[in-house]
PDB file of C-alpha atoms in Angstrom:
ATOM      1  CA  UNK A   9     -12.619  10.287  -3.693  1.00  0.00           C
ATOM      2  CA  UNK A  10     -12.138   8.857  -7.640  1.00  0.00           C
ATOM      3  CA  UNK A  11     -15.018   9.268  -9.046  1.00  0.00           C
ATOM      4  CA  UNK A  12     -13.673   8.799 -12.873  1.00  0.00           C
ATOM      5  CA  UNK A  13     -12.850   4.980 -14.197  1.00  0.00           C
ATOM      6  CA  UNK A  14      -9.904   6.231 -16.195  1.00  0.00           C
ATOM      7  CA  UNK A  15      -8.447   7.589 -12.932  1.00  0.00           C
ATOM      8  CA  UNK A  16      -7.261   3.993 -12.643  1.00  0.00           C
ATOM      9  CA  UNK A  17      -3.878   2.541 -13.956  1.00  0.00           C
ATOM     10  CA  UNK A  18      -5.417  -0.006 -15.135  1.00  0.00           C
ATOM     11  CA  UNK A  19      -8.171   1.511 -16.791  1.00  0.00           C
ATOM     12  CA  UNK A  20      -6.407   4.070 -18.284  1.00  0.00           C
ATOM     13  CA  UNK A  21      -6.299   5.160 -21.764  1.00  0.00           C
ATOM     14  CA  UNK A  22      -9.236   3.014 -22.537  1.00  0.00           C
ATOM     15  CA  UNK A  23     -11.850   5.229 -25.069  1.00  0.00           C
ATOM     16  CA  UNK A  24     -14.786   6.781 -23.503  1.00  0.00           C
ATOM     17  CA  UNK A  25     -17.339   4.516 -24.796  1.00  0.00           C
ATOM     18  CA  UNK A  26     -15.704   1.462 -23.083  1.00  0.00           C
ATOM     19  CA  UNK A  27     -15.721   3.212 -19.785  1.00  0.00           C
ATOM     20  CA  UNK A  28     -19.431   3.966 -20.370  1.00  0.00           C
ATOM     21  CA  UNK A  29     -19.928   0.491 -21.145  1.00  0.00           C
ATOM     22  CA  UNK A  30     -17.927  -0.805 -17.514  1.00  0.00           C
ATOM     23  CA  UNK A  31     -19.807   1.789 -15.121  1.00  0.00           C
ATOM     24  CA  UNK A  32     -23.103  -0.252 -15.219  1.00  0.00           C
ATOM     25  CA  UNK A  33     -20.692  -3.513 -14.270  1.00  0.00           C
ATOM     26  CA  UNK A  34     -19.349  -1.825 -11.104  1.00  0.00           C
ATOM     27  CA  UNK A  35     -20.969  -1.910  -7.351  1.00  0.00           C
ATOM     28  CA  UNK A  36     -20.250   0.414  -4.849  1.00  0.00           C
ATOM     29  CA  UNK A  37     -18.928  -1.021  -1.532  1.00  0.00           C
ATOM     30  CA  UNK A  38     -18.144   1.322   1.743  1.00  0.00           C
ATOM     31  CA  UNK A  39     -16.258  -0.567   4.386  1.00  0.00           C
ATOM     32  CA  UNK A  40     -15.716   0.603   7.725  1.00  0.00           C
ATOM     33  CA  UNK A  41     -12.236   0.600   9.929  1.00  0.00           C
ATOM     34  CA  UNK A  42     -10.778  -2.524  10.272  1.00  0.00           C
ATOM     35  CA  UNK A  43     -13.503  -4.621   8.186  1.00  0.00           C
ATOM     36  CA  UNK A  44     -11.256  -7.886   6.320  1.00  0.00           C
ATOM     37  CA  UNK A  45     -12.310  -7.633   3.223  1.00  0.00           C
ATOM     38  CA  UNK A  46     -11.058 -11.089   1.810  1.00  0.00           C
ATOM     39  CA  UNK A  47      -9.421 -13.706   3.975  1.00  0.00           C
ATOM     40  CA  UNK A  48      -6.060 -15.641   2.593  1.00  0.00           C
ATOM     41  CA  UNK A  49      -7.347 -18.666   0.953  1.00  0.00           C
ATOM     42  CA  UNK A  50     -10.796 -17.655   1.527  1.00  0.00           C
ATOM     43  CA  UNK A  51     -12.276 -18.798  -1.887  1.00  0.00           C
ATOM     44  CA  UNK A  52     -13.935 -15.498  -3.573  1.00  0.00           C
ATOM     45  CA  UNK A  53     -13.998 -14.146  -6.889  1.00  0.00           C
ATOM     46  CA  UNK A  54     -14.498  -9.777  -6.374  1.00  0.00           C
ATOM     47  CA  UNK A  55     -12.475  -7.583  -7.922  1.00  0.00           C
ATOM     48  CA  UNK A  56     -11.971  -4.068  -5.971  1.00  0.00           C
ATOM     49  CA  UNK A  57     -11.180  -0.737  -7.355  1.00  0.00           C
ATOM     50  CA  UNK A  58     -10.457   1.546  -4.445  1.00  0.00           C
ATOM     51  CA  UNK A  59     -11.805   4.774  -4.627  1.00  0.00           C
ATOM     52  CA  UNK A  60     -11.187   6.430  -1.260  1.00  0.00           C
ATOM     53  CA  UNK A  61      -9.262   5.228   1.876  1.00  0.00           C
ATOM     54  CA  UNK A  62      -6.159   2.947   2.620  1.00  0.00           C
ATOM     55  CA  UNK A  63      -5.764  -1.006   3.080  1.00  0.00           C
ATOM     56  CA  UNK A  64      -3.084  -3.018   4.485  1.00  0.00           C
ATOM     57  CA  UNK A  65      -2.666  -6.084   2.440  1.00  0.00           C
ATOM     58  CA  UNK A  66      -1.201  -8.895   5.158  1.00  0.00           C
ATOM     59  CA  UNK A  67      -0.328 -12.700   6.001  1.00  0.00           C
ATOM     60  CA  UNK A  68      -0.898 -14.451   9.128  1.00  0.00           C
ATOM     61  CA  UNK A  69       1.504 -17.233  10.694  1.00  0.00           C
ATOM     62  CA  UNK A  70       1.067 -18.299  14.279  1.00  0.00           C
ATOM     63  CA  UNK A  71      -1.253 -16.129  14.991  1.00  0.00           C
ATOM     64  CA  UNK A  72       1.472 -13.125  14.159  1.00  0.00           C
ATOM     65  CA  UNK A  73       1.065 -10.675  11.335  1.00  0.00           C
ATOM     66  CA  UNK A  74       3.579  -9.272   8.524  1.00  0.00           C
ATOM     67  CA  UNK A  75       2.172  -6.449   6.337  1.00  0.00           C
ATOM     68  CA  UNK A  76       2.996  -6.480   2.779  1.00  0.00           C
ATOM     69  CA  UNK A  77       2.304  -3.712   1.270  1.00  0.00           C
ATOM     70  CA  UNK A  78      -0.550  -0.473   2.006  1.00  0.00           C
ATOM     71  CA  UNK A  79      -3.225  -0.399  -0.667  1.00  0.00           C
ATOM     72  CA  UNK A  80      -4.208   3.561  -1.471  1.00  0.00           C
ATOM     73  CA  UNK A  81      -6.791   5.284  -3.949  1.00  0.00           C
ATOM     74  CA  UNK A  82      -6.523   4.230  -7.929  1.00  0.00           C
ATOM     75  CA  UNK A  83      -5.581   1.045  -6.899  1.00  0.00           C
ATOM     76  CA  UNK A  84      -6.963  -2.562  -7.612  1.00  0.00           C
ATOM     77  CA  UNK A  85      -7.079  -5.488  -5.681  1.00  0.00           C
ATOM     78  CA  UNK A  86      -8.077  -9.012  -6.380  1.00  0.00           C
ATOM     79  CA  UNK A  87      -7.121  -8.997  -9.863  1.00  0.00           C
ATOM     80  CA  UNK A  88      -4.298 -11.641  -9.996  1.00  0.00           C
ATOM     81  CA  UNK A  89      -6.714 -14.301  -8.760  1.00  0.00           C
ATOM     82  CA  UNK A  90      -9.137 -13.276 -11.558  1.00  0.00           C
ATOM     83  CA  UNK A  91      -6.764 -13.058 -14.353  1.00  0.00           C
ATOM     84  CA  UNK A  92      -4.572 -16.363 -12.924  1.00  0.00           C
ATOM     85  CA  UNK A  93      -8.193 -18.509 -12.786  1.00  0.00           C
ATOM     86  CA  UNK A  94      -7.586 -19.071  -8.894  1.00  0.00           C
ATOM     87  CA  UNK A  95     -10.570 -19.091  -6.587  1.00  0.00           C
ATOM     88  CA  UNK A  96      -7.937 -18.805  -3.228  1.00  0.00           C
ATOM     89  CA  UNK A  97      -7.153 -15.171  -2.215  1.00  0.00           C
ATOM     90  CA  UNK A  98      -2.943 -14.783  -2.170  1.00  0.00           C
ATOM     91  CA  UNK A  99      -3.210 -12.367   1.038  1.00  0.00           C
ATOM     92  CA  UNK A 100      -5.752 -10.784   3.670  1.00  0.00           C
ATOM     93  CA  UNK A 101      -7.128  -7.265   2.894  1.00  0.00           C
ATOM     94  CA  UNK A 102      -8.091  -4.935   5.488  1.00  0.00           C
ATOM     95  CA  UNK A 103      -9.351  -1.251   5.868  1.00  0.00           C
ATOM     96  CA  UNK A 104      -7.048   0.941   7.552  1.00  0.00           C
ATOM     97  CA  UNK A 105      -9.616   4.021   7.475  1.00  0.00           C
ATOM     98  CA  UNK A 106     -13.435   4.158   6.452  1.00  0.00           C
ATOM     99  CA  UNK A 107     -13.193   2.923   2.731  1.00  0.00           C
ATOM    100  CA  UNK A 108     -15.433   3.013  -0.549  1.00  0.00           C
ATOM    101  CA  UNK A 109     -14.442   0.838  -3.756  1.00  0.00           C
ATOM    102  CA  UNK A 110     -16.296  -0.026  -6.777  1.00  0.00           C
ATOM    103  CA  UNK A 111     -16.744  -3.785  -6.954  1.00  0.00           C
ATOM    104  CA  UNK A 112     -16.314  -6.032 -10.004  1.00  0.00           C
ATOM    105  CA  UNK A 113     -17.363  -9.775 -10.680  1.00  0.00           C
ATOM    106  CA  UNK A 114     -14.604 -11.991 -11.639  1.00  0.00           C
ATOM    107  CA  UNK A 115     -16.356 -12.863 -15.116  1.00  0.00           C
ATOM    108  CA  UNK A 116     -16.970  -9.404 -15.480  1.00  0.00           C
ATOM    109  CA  UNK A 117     -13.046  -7.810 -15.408  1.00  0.00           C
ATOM    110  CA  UNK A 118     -11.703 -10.693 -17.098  1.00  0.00           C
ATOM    111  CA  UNK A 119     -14.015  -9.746 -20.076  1.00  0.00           C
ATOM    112  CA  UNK A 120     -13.428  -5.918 -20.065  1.00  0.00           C
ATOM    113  CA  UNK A 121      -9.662  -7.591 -20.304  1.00  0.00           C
ATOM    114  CA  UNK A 122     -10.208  -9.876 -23.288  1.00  0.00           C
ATOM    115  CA  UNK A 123     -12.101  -6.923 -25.007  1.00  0.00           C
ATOM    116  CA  UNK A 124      -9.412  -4.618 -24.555  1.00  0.00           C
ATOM    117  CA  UNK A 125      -5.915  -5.836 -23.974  1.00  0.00           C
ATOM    118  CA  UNK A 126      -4.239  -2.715 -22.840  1.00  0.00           C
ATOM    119  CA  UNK A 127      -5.657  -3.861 -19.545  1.00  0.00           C
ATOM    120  CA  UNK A 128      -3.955  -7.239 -19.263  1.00  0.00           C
ATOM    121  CA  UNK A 129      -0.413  -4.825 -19.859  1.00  0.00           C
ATOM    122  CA  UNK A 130      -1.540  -2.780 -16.905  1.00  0.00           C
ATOM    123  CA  UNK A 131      -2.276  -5.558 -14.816  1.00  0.00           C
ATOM    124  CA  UNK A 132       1.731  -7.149 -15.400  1.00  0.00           C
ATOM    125  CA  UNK A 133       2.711  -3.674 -14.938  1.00  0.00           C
ATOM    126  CA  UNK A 134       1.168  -3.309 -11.836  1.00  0.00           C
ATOM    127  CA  UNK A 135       2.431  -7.107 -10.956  1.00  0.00           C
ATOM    128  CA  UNK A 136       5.867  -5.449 -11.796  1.00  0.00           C
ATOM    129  CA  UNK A 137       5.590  -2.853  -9.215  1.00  0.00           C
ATOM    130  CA  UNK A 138       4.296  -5.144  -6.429  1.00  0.00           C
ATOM    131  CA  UNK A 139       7.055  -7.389  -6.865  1.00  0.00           C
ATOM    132  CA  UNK A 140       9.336  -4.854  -6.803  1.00  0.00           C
ATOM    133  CA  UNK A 141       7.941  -3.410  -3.409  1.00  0.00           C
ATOM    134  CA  UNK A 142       7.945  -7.139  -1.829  1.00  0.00           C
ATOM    135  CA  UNK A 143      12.021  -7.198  -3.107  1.00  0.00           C
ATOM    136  CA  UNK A 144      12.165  -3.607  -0.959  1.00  0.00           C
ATOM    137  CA  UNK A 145      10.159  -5.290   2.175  1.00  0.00           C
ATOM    138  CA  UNK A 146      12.644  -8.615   2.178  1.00  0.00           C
ATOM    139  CA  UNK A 147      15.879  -6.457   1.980  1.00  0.00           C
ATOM    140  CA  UNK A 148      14.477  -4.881   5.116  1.00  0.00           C
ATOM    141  CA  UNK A 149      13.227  -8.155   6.725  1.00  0.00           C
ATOM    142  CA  UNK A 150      16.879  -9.794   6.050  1.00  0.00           C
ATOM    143  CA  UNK A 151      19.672  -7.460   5.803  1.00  0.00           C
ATOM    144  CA  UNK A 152      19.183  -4.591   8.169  1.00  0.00           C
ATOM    145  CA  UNK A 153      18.902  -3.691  11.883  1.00  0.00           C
ATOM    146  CA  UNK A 154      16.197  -2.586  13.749  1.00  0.00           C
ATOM    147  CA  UNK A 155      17.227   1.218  13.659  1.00  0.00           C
ATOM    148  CA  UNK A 156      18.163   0.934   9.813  1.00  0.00           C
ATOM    149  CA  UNK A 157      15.032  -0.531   9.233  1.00  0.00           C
ATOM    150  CA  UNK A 158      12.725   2.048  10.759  1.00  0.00           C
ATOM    151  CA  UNK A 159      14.775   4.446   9.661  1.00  0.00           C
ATOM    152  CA  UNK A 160      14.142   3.549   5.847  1.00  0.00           C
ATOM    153  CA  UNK A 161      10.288   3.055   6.749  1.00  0.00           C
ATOM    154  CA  UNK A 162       9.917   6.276   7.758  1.00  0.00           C
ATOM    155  CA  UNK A 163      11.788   7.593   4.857  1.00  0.00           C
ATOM    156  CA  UNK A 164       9.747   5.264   2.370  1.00  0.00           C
ATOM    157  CA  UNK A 165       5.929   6.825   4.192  1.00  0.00           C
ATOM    158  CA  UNK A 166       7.478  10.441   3.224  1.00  0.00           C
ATOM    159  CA  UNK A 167       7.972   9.561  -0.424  1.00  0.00           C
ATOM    160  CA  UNK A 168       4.726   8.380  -0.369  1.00  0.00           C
ATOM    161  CA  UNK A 169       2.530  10.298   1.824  1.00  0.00           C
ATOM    162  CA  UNK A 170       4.434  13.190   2.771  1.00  0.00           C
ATOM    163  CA  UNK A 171       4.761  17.298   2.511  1.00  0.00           C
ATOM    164  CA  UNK A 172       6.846  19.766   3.273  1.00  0.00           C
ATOM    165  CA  UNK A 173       5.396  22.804   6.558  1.00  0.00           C
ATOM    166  CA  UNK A 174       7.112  24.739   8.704  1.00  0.00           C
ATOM    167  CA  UNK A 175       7.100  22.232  11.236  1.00  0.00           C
ATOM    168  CA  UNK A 176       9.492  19.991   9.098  1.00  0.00           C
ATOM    169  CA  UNK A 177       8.631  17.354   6.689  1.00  0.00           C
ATOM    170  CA  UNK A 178       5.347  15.931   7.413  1.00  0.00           C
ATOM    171  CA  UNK A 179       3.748  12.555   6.535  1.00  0.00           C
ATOM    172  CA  UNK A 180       0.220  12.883   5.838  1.00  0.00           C
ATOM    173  CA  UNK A 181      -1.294   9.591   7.814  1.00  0.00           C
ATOM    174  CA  UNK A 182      -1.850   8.258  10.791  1.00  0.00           C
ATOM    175  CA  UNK A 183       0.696   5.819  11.619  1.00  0.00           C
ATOM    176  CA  UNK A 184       0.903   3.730  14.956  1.00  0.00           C
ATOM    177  CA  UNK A 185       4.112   1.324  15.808  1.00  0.00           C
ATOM    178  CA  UNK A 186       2.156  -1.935  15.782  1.00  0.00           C
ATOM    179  CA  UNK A 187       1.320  -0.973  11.237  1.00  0.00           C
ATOM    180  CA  UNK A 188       5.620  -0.259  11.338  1.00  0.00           C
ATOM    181  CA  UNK A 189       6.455  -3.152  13.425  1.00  0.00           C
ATOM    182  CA  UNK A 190       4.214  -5.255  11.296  1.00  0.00           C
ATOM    183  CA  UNK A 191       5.980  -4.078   8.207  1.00  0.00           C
ATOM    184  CA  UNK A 192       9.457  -5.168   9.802  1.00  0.00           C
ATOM    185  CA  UNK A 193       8.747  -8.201  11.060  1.00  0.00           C
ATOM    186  CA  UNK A 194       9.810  -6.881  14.514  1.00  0.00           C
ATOM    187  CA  UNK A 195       8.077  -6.511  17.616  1.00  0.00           C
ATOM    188  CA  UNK A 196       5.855  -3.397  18.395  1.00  0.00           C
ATOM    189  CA  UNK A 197       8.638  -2.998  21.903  1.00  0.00           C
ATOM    190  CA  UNK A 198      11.504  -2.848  19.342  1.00  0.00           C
ATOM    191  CA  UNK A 199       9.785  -0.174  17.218  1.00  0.00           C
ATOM    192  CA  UNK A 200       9.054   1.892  20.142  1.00  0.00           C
ATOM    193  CA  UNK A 201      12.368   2.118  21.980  1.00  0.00           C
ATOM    194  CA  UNK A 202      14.029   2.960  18.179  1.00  0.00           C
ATOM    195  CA  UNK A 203      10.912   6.068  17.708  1.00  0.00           C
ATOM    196  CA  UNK A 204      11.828   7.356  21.377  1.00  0.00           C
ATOM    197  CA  UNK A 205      15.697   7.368  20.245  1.00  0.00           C
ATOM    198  CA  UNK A 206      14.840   9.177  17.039  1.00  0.00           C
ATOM    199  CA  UNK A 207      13.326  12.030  19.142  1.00  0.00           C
ATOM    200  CA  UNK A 208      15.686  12.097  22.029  1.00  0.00           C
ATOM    201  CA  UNK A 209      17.988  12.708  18.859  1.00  0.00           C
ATOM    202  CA  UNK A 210      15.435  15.248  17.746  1.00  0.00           C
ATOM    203  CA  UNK A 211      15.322  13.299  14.103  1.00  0.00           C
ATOM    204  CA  UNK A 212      11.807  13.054  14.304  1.00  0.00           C
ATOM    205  CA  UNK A 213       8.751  14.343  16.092  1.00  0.00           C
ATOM    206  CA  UNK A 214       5.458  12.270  16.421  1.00  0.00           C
ATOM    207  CA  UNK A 215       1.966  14.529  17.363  1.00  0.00           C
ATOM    208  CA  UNK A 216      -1.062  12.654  17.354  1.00  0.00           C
ATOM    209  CA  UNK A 217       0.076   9.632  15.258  1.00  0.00           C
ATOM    210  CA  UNK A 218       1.600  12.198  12.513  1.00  0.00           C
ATOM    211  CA  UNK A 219       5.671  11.674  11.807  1.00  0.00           C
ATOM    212  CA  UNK A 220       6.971  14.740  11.302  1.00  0.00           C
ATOM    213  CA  UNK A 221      10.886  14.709  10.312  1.00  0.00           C
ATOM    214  CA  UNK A 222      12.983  17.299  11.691  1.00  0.00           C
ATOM    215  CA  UNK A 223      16.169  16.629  10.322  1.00  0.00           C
ATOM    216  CA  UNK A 224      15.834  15.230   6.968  1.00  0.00           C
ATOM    217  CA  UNK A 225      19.812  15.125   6.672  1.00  0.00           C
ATOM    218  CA  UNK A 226      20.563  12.683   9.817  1.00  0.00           C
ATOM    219  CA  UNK A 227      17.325  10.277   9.050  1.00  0.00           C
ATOM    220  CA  UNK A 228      18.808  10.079   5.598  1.00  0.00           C
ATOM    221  CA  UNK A 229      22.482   9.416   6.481  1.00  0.00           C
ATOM    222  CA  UNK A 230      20.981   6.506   8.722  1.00  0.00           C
ATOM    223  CA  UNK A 231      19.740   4.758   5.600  1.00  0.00           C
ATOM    224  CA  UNK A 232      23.313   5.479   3.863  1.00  0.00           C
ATOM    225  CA  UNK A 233      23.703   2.803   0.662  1.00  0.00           C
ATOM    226  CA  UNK A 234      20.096   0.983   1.392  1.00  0.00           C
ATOM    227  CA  UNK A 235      18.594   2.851  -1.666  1.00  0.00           C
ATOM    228  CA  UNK A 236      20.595   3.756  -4.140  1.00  0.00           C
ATOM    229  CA  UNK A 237      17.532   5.152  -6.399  1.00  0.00           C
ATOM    230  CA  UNK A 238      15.664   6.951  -4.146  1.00  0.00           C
ATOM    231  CA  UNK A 239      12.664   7.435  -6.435  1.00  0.00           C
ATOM    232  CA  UNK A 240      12.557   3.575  -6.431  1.00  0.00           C
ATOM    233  CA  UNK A 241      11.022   4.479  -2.762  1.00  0.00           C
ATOM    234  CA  UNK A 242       7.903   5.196  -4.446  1.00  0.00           C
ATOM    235  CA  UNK A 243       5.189   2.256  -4.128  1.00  0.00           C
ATOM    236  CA  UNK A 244       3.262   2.748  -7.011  1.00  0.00           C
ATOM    237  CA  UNK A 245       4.434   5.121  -9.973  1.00  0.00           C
ATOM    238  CA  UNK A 246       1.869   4.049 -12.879  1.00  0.00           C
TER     239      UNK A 246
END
C-alpha cells in the first residue's frame, strides 16, 4: 500500500509543503474485483492515483475485448483526459484484485500542474512509456505467432512481476488465459493448447494460477530477435 504522495512518478520531487498542500485535495476510493471504474467514452472528469492493487486498462469491439496495458501501484490514471481538456474516457478501467486509490477532481490536478510544472514533464514522460508499451502490444498483435506471442508474454509478466525460488523463476500474480488471450488478441482455446505445450515441454509450470518458468533458456530462445533490449520489457521504469 503507498501511503506517501511523492511515491508517485508524477508527484515526485515536488517540495514537502506542496505535497502537504495536495493531501487535503485527494479522496480515498476502495474498489472491489472486477468493479469498471470508468467506461470508454463515458464522460467523467476523476483523476486516480493507485495506491494498492492492479487494473487492466481495455477496449471493447463486438462485444470482444483487447487489453492494453495492466495498471499497478504508483501509477495514475485519467490524467490525459484532464490535461488534454476531454470529458470522453480513451479506454475502460477495471480492477483486477480488491483496489484502493486516492481520487482527484479534474480542476484540482490540472492546478497542482499549472503550479508546479515538473508535473506536466512527468505526465509526457509517462505518455512516453505508454506509447511505447502499446508499440510492444501491436508488434505482438501483427507480426508473431501464437506460440511466439505467449512466449514473449510470459517473458514480459517475469520482468515485471517476477522472482527467482527454488522452484524456478516465479511470477508473482495470478494470471488466467482469458487476461493473456486478451492481451494477444487471440482466443482463450489458442492460449490454452500453446500453455499445455509449454509444460508437456516442461518450459513452464502453472500451480494455482502462478507461472512458474522452468527453463528460462528454451522460453527465451522462443522469443529469439523479438526484443532486442530486453530491459525495454519493463512497463513502467519512471
Amino acid at each position: 500500500m503507498i501511503n506517501n504522495l511523492s511515491d508517485f512518478p508524477i508527484f515526485s520531487g515536488l517540495p514537502e509543503d506542496a505535497i502537504q498542500d495536495i493531501m487535503p485535495l485527494l479522496k480515498e476510493r476502495q474498489f472491489k474485483k472486477n468493479h469498471i471504474l470508468m467506461f470508454e467514452n463515458d464522460e467523467s472528469d476523476e483523476v486516480y492515483l493507485i495506491r494498492s492493487g492492479m487494473l487492466k486498462v481495455y477496449r471493447l469491439h463486438d462485444g470482444k475485448e483487447i487489453v492494453l496495458s495492466i495498471a499497478m501501484p504508483g501509477e495514475i490514471i485519467g490524467e490525459v483526459e484532464a490535461l488534454s481538456n476531454d470529458l470522453y474516457r480513451i479506454s475502460s478501467v477495471e480492477a483486477l484484485e480488491p483496489v484502493t486509490t486516492w481520487q482527484i477532481r479534474k480542476q484540482d490536478f490540472l492546478e497542482i500542474a499549472e503550479t508546479y510544472p515538473s508535473v506536466f514533464r512527468k505526465a509526457y514522460m509517462i505518455l512516453v512509456e505508454r506509447i511505447r508499451i502499446l508499440n510492444r502490444l501491436v508488434r505482438y498483435l501483427t507480426f508473431y505467432d501464437v506460440r511466439t506471442k505467449v512466449a514473449n508474454l510470459i517473458i514480459d509478466f517475469y520482468f515485471n512481476f517476477g522472482r527467482q525460488t527454488d522452484n524456478g523463476y516465479k511470477i508473482e500474480m495470478k494470471i488466467n488465459q482469458t487476461l493473456l488471450a486478451n492481451m494477444l488478441g487471440v482466443t482463450r482455446e489458442s492460449v490454452s493448447k500453446i500453455l499445455t505445450e509449454f509444460q508437456d515441454e516442461k518450459i513452464i509450470d502453472i500451480r494455482e494460477k502462478y507461472f512458474y518458468i522452468v527453463d528460462m533458456k528454451k522460453l527465451e530462445s522462443l522469443c529469439e530477435e523479438t526484443e532486442e533490449i530486453q530491459t525495454l520489457r519493463k512497463w513502467y521504469k519512471l
